[in-house]
Amino acid sequence: EGEEHPDSARLRARKISVGYVFVMGAASLGLQRKLHGAFFPFRPKFRWPVPNREALIRSVRVTNLGHGALHLALIAFLGLGTWAGLIVPAYFCAAGLGALLFWVQHNFERTYHAEEEAWSFVEAGLYGASYLRLKGFWDWATASIGIHHVHHLNVLIPNYRLEEARSSVPEIAAIAPLSGVDLRQCFTHVFWDGEQRRMVPLEELRLDGTSRA
């Protein structure tokens, strides 16, 4: 939505891919987000007050200390070579897969966008986050994070009750999960069309700031 410079639009369309999100996401989750300033509530443009700001910052710092202590213990137990050759690659692979999950949960064709005066918390939760149906092992391994729209509606619902909450409310249960086509379009439909209320590919984007009908 809004004016898109032709070069930046083409660059965005070209670089957004599964591999790009995996690599850059792994770097972000594995390194950049060890600093509290990388999280949305601490960014300059975040519009809402953060009442427990200092407690959150302390939490990030304490978590980092614990994380560092864990890796030092692994190095002591396994040796530096094994740690570098086994733990570090596994760590960044997990971060990359997590980044892909986050991407498809927020960058899909029928997502939600509204100007500030029309923005709705409930609609943003229901329609601005996707439902990715994961089963069996994958649902367990990801702590049911595929039920992301319910998590956004109420972050206090524990992961083991997200499915119960999803299926018990008709309006939420009616929301369809992402299909295989939807998942592929998460990496091709990367521009918001305000008139169609959906993400569109570069081919549907007019580089004067409007979209083709």
Coordinates of N, CA and C in Angstrom, one line a residue:
E1 N 0.9 -1.2 0.0 CA 0.0 0.0 0.0 C 0.9 1.2 0.0
G2 N 0.5 2.3 -0.7 CA 1.3 3.5 -0.8 C 2.3 3.3 -1.9
E3 N 3.1 4.4 -2.1 CA 4.0 4.4 -3.2 C 5.2 3.4 -3.0
E4 N 5.5 2.7 -4.1 CA 6.6 1.7 -4.0 C 7.6 2.1 -5.1
H5 N 8.8 2.3 -4.7 CA 9.9 2.7 -5.7 C 10.1 1.4 -6.5
P6 N 10.2 1.6 -7.9 CA 10.3 0.4 -8.7 C 11.5 -0.5 -8.4
D7 N 12.7 0.1 -8.1 CA 13.8 -0.7 -7.8 C 13.7 -1.5 -6.5
S8 N 13.1 -0.8 -5.5 CA 13.0 -1.5 -4.2 C 11.9 -2.6 -4.3
A9 N 10.9 -2.3 -5.1 CA 9.8 -3.4 -5.3 C 10.4 -4.6 -6.0
R10 N 11.2 -4.4 -7.0 CA 11.8 -5.5 -7.7 C 12.7 -6.3 -6.8
L11 N 13.5 -5.5 -6.1 CA 14.5 -6.1 -5.1 C 13.7 -7.0 -4.1
R12 N 12.7 -6.5 -3.5 CA 11.9 -7.2 -2.5 C 11.3 -8.5 -3.2
A13 N 10.7 -8.4 -4.4 CA 10.1 -9.5 -5.0 C 11.2 -10.6 -5.3
R14 N 12.4 -10.1 -5.7 CA 13.5 -11.1 -6.1 C 14.1 -11.8 -4.9
K15 N 14.2 -11.0 -3.8 CA 15.0 -11.6 -2.6 C 14.1 -12.4 -1.7
I16 N 12.8 -12.2 -1.6 CA 12.0 -12.9 -0.7 C 11.8 -14.4 -1.2
S17 N 12.4 -15.3 -0.5 CA 12.3 -16.7 -0.9 C 12.4 -17.5 0.4
V18 N 12.2 -18.8 0.3 CA 12.4 -19.7 1.4 C 13.8 -19.6 2.0
G19 N 14.8 -19.7 1.1 CA 16.2 -19.6 1.5 C 16.5 -18.3 2.2
Y20 N 16.1 -17.2 1.6 CA 16.4 -15.9 2.2 C 15.8 -15.7 3.6
V21 N 14.5 -16.1 3.7 CA 13.9 -16.0 5.0 C 14.6 -16.9 6.0
F22 N 15.0 -18.1 5.6 CA 15.6 -19.0 6.5 C 16.9 -18.5 7.0
V23 N 17.8 -18.0 6.1 CA 19.1 -17.5 6.4 C 19.0 -16.2 7.3
M24 N 18.3 -15.2 6.7 CA 18.2 -14.0 7.4 C 17.4 -14.1 8.8
G25 N 16.4 -15.0 8.8 CA 15.7 -15.2 10.0 C 16.5 -15.9 11.0
A26 N 17.4 -16.8 10.6 CA 18.3 -17.5 11.6 C 19.2 -16.5 12.2
A27 N 19.8 -15.6 11.4 CA 20.7 -14.6 11.9 C 19.9 -13.6 12.9
S28 N 18.7 -13.3 12.5 CA 17.9 -12.4 13.4 C 17.6 -13.1 14.7
L29 N 17.0 -14.3 14.7 CA 16.6 -15.0 15.9 C 17.8 -15.4 16.7
G30 N 18.9 -15.9 16.0 CA 20.0 -16.4 16.7 C 21.0 -15.4 17.2
L31 N 21.0 -14.2 16.6 CA 22.0 -13.2 17.0 C 21.4 -11.9 17.4
Q32 N 20.7 -11.3 16.4 CA 20.2 -9.9 16.6 C 19.2 -9.8 17.8
R33 N 18.4 -10.8 18.0 CA 17.4 -10.7 19.0 C 17.9 -11.1 20.4
K34 N 19.1 -11.2 20.5 CA 19.7 -11.3 21.9 C 19.8 -9.9 22.6
L35 N 19.5 -8.9 21.8 CA 19.5 -7.5 22.3 C 18.0 -7.1 22.4
H36 N 17.6 -6.5 23.5 CA 16.2 -6.2 23.7 C 15.7 -5.2 22.7
G37 N 16.6 -4.3 22.1 CA 16.2 -3.3 21.2 C 15.7 -3.9 19.9
A38 N 15.9 -5.2 19.6 CA 15.5 -5.8 18.4 C 14.0 -6.2 18.4
F39 N 13.4 -6.2 19.6 CA 12.0 -6.6 19.8 C 11.1 -5.4 19.6
F40 N 9.9 -5.7 19.0 CA 9.0 -4.6 18.6 C 8.7 -3.6 19.7
P41 N 8.4 -4.0 21.0 CA 8.0 -3.1 22.0 C 9.1 -2.0 22.3
F42 N 10.3 -2.3 21.9 CA 11.4 -1.4 22.2 C 11.9 -0.6 21.0
R43 N 11.2 -0.7 19.9 CA 11.6 0.0 18.7 C 11.0 1.4 18.8
P44 N 11.7 2.4 18.2 CA 11.2 3.8 18.3 C 9.8 4.0 17.8
K45 N 9.4 3.3 16.8 CA 8.1 3.5 16.1 C 7.0 2.7 16.8
F46 N 7.3 2.0 17.9 CA 6.2 1.2 18.5 C 5.2 2.2 19.2
R47 N 3.9 2.1 18.9 CA 3.0 3.2 19.2 C 2.4 3.1 20.6
W48 N 2.5 1.9 21.3 CA 1.8 1.7 22.5 C 2.8 1.8 23.7
P49 N 2.4 2.3 24.8 CA 3.3 2.3 26.0 C 3.6 0.9 26.5
V50 N 4.8 0.7 27.1 CA 5.2 -0.6 27.6 C 5.3 -0.4 29.1
P51 N 4.3 -0.8 29.9 CA 4.3 -0.5 31.3 C 5.3 -1.3 32.1
N52 N 5.7 -2.5 31.6 CA 6.6 -3.3 32.4 C 8.0 -3.3 31.6
R53 N 8.3 -2.2 31.0 CA 9.5 -2.1 30.2 C 10.8 -2.6 30.9
E54 N 11.1 -2.1 32.1 CA 12.3 -2.5 32.8 C 12.3 -4.0 33.1
A55 N 11.2 -4.6 33.5 CA 11.1 -6.0 33.8 C 11.3 -6.8 32.6
L56 N 10.8 -6.4 31.4 CA 11.1 -7.1 30.2 C 12.5 -7.1 29.8
I57 N 13.2 -5.9 30.0 CA 14.6 -5.8 29.6 C 15.4 -6.7 30.5
R58 N 15.1 -6.7 31.8 CA 15.8 -7.6 32.8 C 15.6 -9.1 32.4
S59 N 14.4 -9.4 31.9 CA 14.1 -10.8 31.5 C 14.9 -11.2 30.3
V60 N 15.1 -10.3 29.3 CA 15.9 -10.6 28.2 C 17.4 -10.8 28.6
R61 N 17.9 -10.0 29.5 CA 19.2 -10.1 29.9 C 19.5 -11.3 30.8
V62 N 18.6 -11.7 31.6 CA 18.7 -12.9 32.4 C 18.7 -14.1 31.5
T63 N 17.8 -14.1 30.5 CA 17.7 -15.2 29.6 C 19.0 -15.4 28.8
N64 N 19.6 -14.2 28.4 CA 20.9 -14.3 27.7 C 22.0 -14.9 28.6
L65 N 22.0 -14.5 29.8 CA 23.0 -15.1 30.7 C 22.8 -16.6 30.9
G66 N 21.6 -17.0 31.0 CA 21.3 -18.5 31.1 C 21.7 -19.2 29.8
H67 N 21.4 -18.5 28.7 CA 21.7 -19.1 27.4 C 23.2 -19.2 27.2
G68 N 23.9 -18.2 27.6 CA 25.4 -18.2 27.5 C 26.0 -19.3 28.4
A69 N 25.4 -19.4 29.7 CA 25.9 -20.4 30.6 C 25.7 -21.8 30.0
L70 N 24.6 -22.0 29.4 CA 24.3 -23.3 28.8 C 25.3 -23.7 27.7
H71 N 25.6 -22.7 26.9 CA 26.6 -23.0 25.8 C 28.0 -23.2 26.4
L72 N 28.4 -22.5 27.4 CA 29.7 -22.8 28.1 C 29.7 -24.2 28.7
A73 N 28.6 -24.6 29.2 CA 28.5 -26.0 29.8 C 28.6 -27.0 28.7
L74 N 28.0 -26.8 27.6 CA 28.1 -27.7 26.4 C 29.5 -27.8 25.9
I75 N 30.2 -26.6 25.8 CA 31.6 -26.6 25.3 C 32.4 -27.4 26.3
A76 N 32.2 -27.2 27.6 CA 33.0 -28.0 28.6 C 32.7 -29.5 28.6
F77 N 31.5 -29.8 28.3 CA 31.1 -31.3 28.3 C 31.5 -31.9 27.0
L78 N 31.2 -31.3 25.8 CA 31.4 -31.9 24.5 C 32.7 -31.6 23.9
G79 N 33.3 -30.4 24.3 CA 34.5 -30.0 23.6 C 34.2 -28.9 22.6
L80 N 35.1 -28.0 22.3 CA 34.8 -26.9 21.4 C 34.5 -27.4 20.0
G81 N 35.2 -28.4 19.5 CA 35.0 -28.9 18.2 C 33.6 -29.4 17.9
T82 N 33.2 -30.3 18.9 CA 31.9 -30.9 18.8 C 30.8 -29.8 18.9
W83 N 31.0 -28.9 19.8 CA 30.0 -27.8 20.0 C 29.9 -27.0 18.7
A84 N 31.0 -26.7 18.1 CA 31.0 -25.8 16.8 C 30.5 -26.6 15.7
G85 N 30.7 -27.9 15.6 CA 30.3 -28.7 14.5 C 28.9 -29.3 14.6
L86 N 28.4 -29.4 15.8 CA 27.1 -30.0 16.0 C 26.0 -29.1 16.6
I87 N 26.4 -28.4 17.7 CA 25.4 -27.6 18.4 C 25.1 -26.3 17.6
V88 N 26.1 -25.6 17.1 CA 25.9 -24.4 16.4 C 25.1 -24.6 15.2
P89 N 25.4 -25.5 14.3 CA 24.5 -25.7 13.1 C 23.1 -26.1 13.5
A90 N 22.9 -26.9 14.5 CA 21.6 -27.3 14.9 C 20.8 -26.1 15.4
Y91 N 21.5 -25.2 16.2 CA 21.0 -24.0 16.7 C 20.5 -23.1 15.6
F92 N 21.3 -22.9 14.6 CA 20.9 -22.0 13.5 C 19.8 -22.6 12.6
C93 N 19.9 -23.9 12.4 CA 18.8 -24.6 11.6 C 17.5 -24.4 12.3
A94 N 17.5 -24.6 13.7 CA 16.2 -24.4 14.4 C 15.7 -23.0 14.3
A95 N 16.7 -22.0 14.4 CA 16.3 -20.6 14.3 C 15.7 -20.3 12.9
G96 N 16.3 -20.9 11.8 CA 15.9 -20.7 10.5 C 14.5 -21.3 10.3
L97 N 14.2 -22.4 10.8 CA 12.9 -23.0 10.7 C 11.9 -22.2 11.5
G98 N 12.3 -21.7 12.6 CA 11.4 -20.8 13.4 C 11.1 -19.5 12.6
A99 N 12.0 -19.0 11.9 CA 11.8 -17.8 11.1 C 10.8 -18.1 10.0
L100 N 10.9 -19.3 9.4 CA 9.9 -19.6 8.3 C 8.5 -19.7 8.9
L101 N 8.4 -20.3 10.1 CA 7.1 -20.3 10.7 C 6.5 -18.9 11.0
F102 N 7.4 -18.1 11.5 CA 6.9 -16.7 11.8 C 6.5 -16.0 10.5
W103 N 7.3 -16.3 9.4 CA 7.0 -15.6 8.1 C 5.6 -16.0 7.6
V104 N 5.3 -17.3 7.5 CA 4.0 -17.7 7.0 C 2.9 -17.4 8.0
Q105 N 3.2 -17.1 9.2 CA 2.1 -16.7 10.2 C 1.7 -15.3 10.0
H106 N 2.5 -14.5 9.3 CA 2.2 -13.1 9.3 C 2.3 -12.5 7.8
N107 N 2.8 -13.2 6.9 CA 2.9 -12.8 5.5 C 2.2 -13.7 4.6
F108 N 0.9 -13.7 4.6 CA 0.1 -14.5 3.7 C -0.9 -13.7 3.0
E109 N -1.5 -14.2 1.9 CA -2.3 -13.4 1.0 C -3.4 -12.7 1.7
R110 N -4.2 -13.4 2.4 CA -5.4 -12.8 3.0 C -5.2 -12.4 4.5
T111 N -4.2 -11.6 4.6 CA -3.8 -11.1 6.0 C -4.7 -9.8 6.3
Y112 N -4.3 -9.1 7.3 CA -5.1 -8.0 7.7 C -4.3 -6.7 7.9
H113 N -4.8 -5.6 7.4 CA -4.2 -4.3 7.6 C -5.3 -3.3 7.7
A114 N -5.1 -2.3 8.6 CA -6.0 -1.2 8.7 C -5.3 0.0 9.3
E115 N -5.8 1.2 8.9 CA -5.3 2.4 9.4 C -5.6 2.5 10.9
E116 N -4.9 3.3 11.6 CA -5.0 3.4 13.1 C -6.4 3.5 13.6
E117 N -7.2 4.4 13.0 CA -8.5 4.7 13.4 C -9.5 3.5 13.2
A118 N -9.2 2.7 12.2 CA -10.0 1.5 11.9 C -9.5 0.2 12.4
W119 N -8.3 0.3 13.1 CA -7.6 -1.0 13.5 C -8.4 -1.6 14.6
S120 N -8.5 -2.9 14.6 CA -9.3 -3.7 15.6 C -8.4 -4.8 16.1
F121 N -8.2 -4.9 17.4 CA -7.4 -5.9 18.1 C -7.9 -7.3 17.7
V122 N -9.2 -7.5 17.8 CA -9.8 -8.8 17.5 C -9.6 -9.2 16.1
E123 N -9.9 -8.3 15.2 CA -9.7 -8.6 13.7 C -8.2 -8.8 13.4
A124 N -7.3 -8.0 14.0 CA -5.9 -8.2 13.7 C -5.5 -9.6 14.2
G125 N -6.0 -10.0 15.4 CA -5.6 -11.3 15.9 C -6.2 -12.5 15.0
L126 N -7.5 -12.3 14.7 CA -8.1 -13.4 13.9 C -7.6 -13.5 12.5
Y127 N -7.4 -12.4 11.8 CA -7.1 -12.4 10.4 C -5.7 -11.9 10.0
G128 N -5.0 -11.3 11.0 CA -3.6 -10.8 10.7 C -2.6 -11.9 11.1
A129 N -3.0 -13.0 11.6 CA -2.1 -14.1 11.9 C -2.8 -15.4 11.3
S130 N -2.0 -16.2 10.7 CA -2.5 -17.4 10.0 C -2.8 -18.6 10.9
Y131 N -3.5 -19.5 10.4 CA -3.7 -20.8 11.0 C -3.0 -21.9 10.2
L132 N -1.9 -22.4 10.7 CA -1.1 -23.4 10.0 C -1.4 -24.7 10.7
R133 N -2.1 -25.6 10.1 CA -2.4 -26.9 10.7 C -1.3 -27.9 10.7
L134 N -0.7 -28.1 11.9 CA 0.4 -29.0 12.1 C -0.1 -30.2 12.9
K135 N 0.3 -31.4 12.6 CA -0.2 -32.5 13.3 C 0.9 -33.4 13.9
G136 N 0.4 -34.1 14.9 CA 1.3 -35.1 15.6 C 2.6 -34.5 16.1
F137 N 3.7 -35.0 15.7 CA 5.0 -34.6 16.2 C 5.3 -33.1 16.0
W138 N 4.9 -32.6 14.8 CA 5.2 -31.2 14.5 C 4.4 -30.3 15.3
D139 N 3.2 -30.6 15.6 CA 2.4 -29.8 16.5 C 3.0 -29.8 17.9
W140 N 3.5 -30.9 18.4 CA 4.1 -31.0 19.7 C 5.4 -30.3 19.7
A141 N 6.2 -30.5 18.7 CA 7.6 -29.9 18.7 C 7.5 -28.3 18.6
T142 N 6.5 -27.8 18.0 CA 6.3 -26.3 17.9 C 5.4 -25.7 18.9
A143 N 5.0 -26.5 19.9 CA 4.1 -26.1 21.0 C 2.8 -25.5 20.4
S144 N 2.3 -26.1 19.4 CA 1.0 -25.7 18.7 C 1.1 -24.2 18.2
I145 N 2.3 -23.8 17.8 CA 2.4 -22.4 17.4 C 1.7 -22.1 16.1
G146 N 1.3 -23.2 15.3 CA 0.5 -23.0 14.1 C -0.8 -22.4 14.3
I147 N -1.4 -22.6 15.6 CA -2.7 -22.0 15.9 C -2.4 -20.5 16.3
H148 N -1.8 -19.8 15.4 CA -1.2 -18.5 15.8 C -2.2 -17.4 16.0
H149 N -3.3 -17.5 15.3 CA -4.4 -16.5 15.4 C -5.0 -16.5 16.8
V150 N -5.1 -17.7 17.4 CA -5.7 -17.8 18.8 C -4.6 -17.3 19.8
H151 N -3.4 -17.6 19.5 CA -2.3 -17.1 20.4 C -2.3 -15.5 20.4
H152 N -2.6 -14.9 19.2 CA -2.6 -13.4 19.2 C -3.9 -12.9 19.9
L153 N -5.0 -13.6 19.8 CA -6.2 -13.1 20.5 C -6.0 -13.1 22.0
N154 N -5.3 -14.1 22.6 CA -5.0 -14.2 24.0 C -3.8 -14.9 24.3
V155 N -2.7 -14.2 24.6 CA -1.4 -14.8 24.8 C -1.3 -15.6 26.1
L156 N -2.3 -15.5 26.9 CA -2.3 -16.2 28.2 C -2.8 -17.7 28.1
I157 N -3.4 -18.0 26.9 CA -3.8 -19.4 26.7 C -2.6 -20.3 26.5
P158 N -2.4 -21.3 27.4 CA -1.2 -22.2 27.2 C -1.3 -23.0 25.9
N159 N -0.1 -23.3 25.4 CA -0.1 -24.0 24.1 C -0.9 -25.2 24.0
Y160 N -1.0 -26.0 25.2 CA -1.7 -27.3 25.1 C -3.2 -27.1 25.1
R161 N -3.7 -25.8 25.2 CA -5.1 -25.6 25.2 C -5.5 -24.7 24.0
L162 N -4.6 -24.4 23.1 CA -4.9 -23.6 21.9 C -5.9 -24.3 21.0
E163 N -5.7 -25.6 20.8 CA -6.7 -26.3 19.9 C -8.0 -26.3 20.5
E164 N -8.1 -26.5 21.8 CA -9.4 -26.5 22.5 C -10.1 -25.1 22.3
A165 N -9.3 -24.1 22.5 CA -9.9 -22.7 22.4 C -10.3 -22.5 20.9
R166 N -9.5 -22.9 20.0 CA -9.8 -22.7 18.5 C -11.1 -23.4 18.1
S167 N -11.3 -24.6 18.5 CA -12.4 -25.4 18.1 C -13.7 -25.1 18.9
S168 N -13.6 -24.4 20.0 CA -14.8 -24.2 20.9 C -15.5 -22.9 20.5
V169 N -14.9 -22.0 19.7 CA -15.5 -20.8 19.3 C -15.8 -20.8 17.9
P170 N -17.1 -20.8 17.5 CA -17.5 -21.0 16.0 C -16.8 -20.0 15.1
E171 N -16.7 -18.8 15.5 CA -16.1 -17.8 14.6 C -14.6 -18.1 14.3
I172 N -13.9 -18.7 15.3 CA -12.5 -19.0 15.1 C -12.4 -20.3 14.4
A173 N -13.3 -21.3 14.8 CA -13.2 -22.6 14.1 C -13.5 -22.5 12.6
A174 N -14.2 -21.5 12.2 CA -14.6 -21.3 10.8 C -13.4 -20.9 9.9
I175 N -12.3 -20.4 10.5 CA -11.2 -19.9 9.8 C -10.4 -21.1 9.2
A176 N -10.2 -21.1 7.9 CA -9.5 -22.2 7.3 C -8.0 -22.1 7.5
P177 N -7.3 -23.3 7.6 CA -5.9 -23.3 7.6 C -5.2 -22.9 6.3
L178 N -4.0 -22.6 6.3 CA -3.3 -22.3 5.1 C -3.1 -23.6 4.3
S179 N -3.4 -23.5 3.0 CA -3.2 -24.6 2.1 C -1.8 -24.6 1.5
G180 N -1.5 -25.7 0.7 CA -0.2 -25.7 0.1 C 0.0 -24.5 -0.9
V181 N -1.0 -24.1 -1.6 CA -0.9 -22.9 -2.5 C -0.7 -21.7 -1.6
D182 N -1.4 -21.6 -0.5 CA -1.2 -20.4 0.3 C 0.2 -20.3 0.8
L183 N 0.8 -21.4 1.2 CA 2.2 -21.4 1.7 C 3.1 -20.9 0.6
R184 N 2.9 -21.4 -0.6 CA 3.8 -20.9 -1.7 C 3.6 -19.4 -1.9
Q185 N 2.4 -18.9 -1.8 CA 2.1 -17.5 -2.1 C 2.7 -16.6 -1.0
C186 N 3.0 -17.2 0.2 CA 3.6 -16.4 1.2 C 4.9 -15.8 0.8
F187 N 5.5 -16.4 -0.3 CA 6.8 -15.9 -0.7 C 6.8 -15.3 -2.1
T188 N 5.6 -15.2 -2.7 CA 5.4 -14.5 -4.0 C 4.5 -13.3 -3.8
H189 N 3.5 -13.3 -3.0 CA 2.6 -12.2 -2.8 C 3.1 -11.4 -1.6
V190 N 3.9 -10.4 -1.9 CA 4.6 -9.7 -0.8 C 4.4 -8.2 -0.8
F191 N 3.3 -7.8 -1.5 CA 2.9 -6.3 -1.5 C 1.4 -6.2 -1.2
W192 N 1.1 -5.3 -0.3 CA -0.3 -5.1 0.2 C -1.1 -4.3 -0.8
D193 N -2.2 -4.8 -1.2 CA -3.2 -4.0 -2.1 C -4.3 -3.6 -1.2
G194 N -4.4 -2.3 -1.0 CA -5.4 -1.8 -0.1 C -6.8 -1.9 -0.6
E195 N -7.0 -1.9 -2.0 CA -8.3 -2.0 -2.6 C -8.8 -3.4 -2.5
Q196 N -8.0 -4.3 -2.8 CA -8.4 -5.7 -2.8 C -8.3 -6.4 -1.4
R197 N -7.6 -5.7 -0.5 CA -7.5 -6.2 0.8 C -6.7 -7.5 0.9
R198 N -5.7 -7.6 0.1 CA -4.9 -8.8 0.1 C -3.5 -8.5 -0.3
M199 N -2.6 -9.4 -0.1 CA -1.2 -9.3 -0.6 C -1.2 -9.7 -2.1
V200 N -0.4 -9.1 -2.9 CA -0.3 -9.4 -4.3 C 1.1 -9.5 -4.7
P201 N 1.3 -10.2 -5.9 CA 2.7 -10.4 -6.4 C 3.1 -9.1 -7.2
L202 N 4.4 -9.1 -7.5 CA 4.9 -7.9 -8.3 C 4.2 -7.7 -9.6
E203 N 3.7 -8.8 -10.2 CA 3.0 -8.7 -11.5 C 1.8 -7.9 -11.4
E204 N 1.1 -7.8 -10.2 CA -0.1 -7.1 -10.0 C 0.2 -5.7 -9.5
L205 N 1.4 -5.3 -9.2 CA 1.7 -4.1 -8.6 C 2.1 -3.1 -9.7
R206 N 1.5 -1.9 -9.7 CA 1.9 -0.8 -10.6 C 2.9 0.0 -9.8
L207 N 4.0 0.2 -10.4 CA 5.1 0.8 -9.7 C 5.0 2.4 -9.6
D208 N 3.8 2.8 -9.7 CA 3.5 4.3 -9.5 C 2.8 4.4 -8.1
G209 N 2.7 3.2 -7.4 CA 2.0 3.3 -6.1 C 0.7 2.7 -6.0
T210 N 0.1 2.3 -7.2 CA -1.2 1.6 -7.2 C -1.1 0.2 -7.6
S211 N -2.2 -0.5 -7.6 CA -2.2 -1.9 -8.0 C -3.1 -2.2 -9.1
R212 N -2.8 -3.2 -9.9 CA -3.7 -3.5 -11.0 C -4.9 -4.2 -10.4
A213 N -6.1 -4.0 -11.0 CA -7.3 -4.6 -10.5 C -7.3 -6.0 -11.0

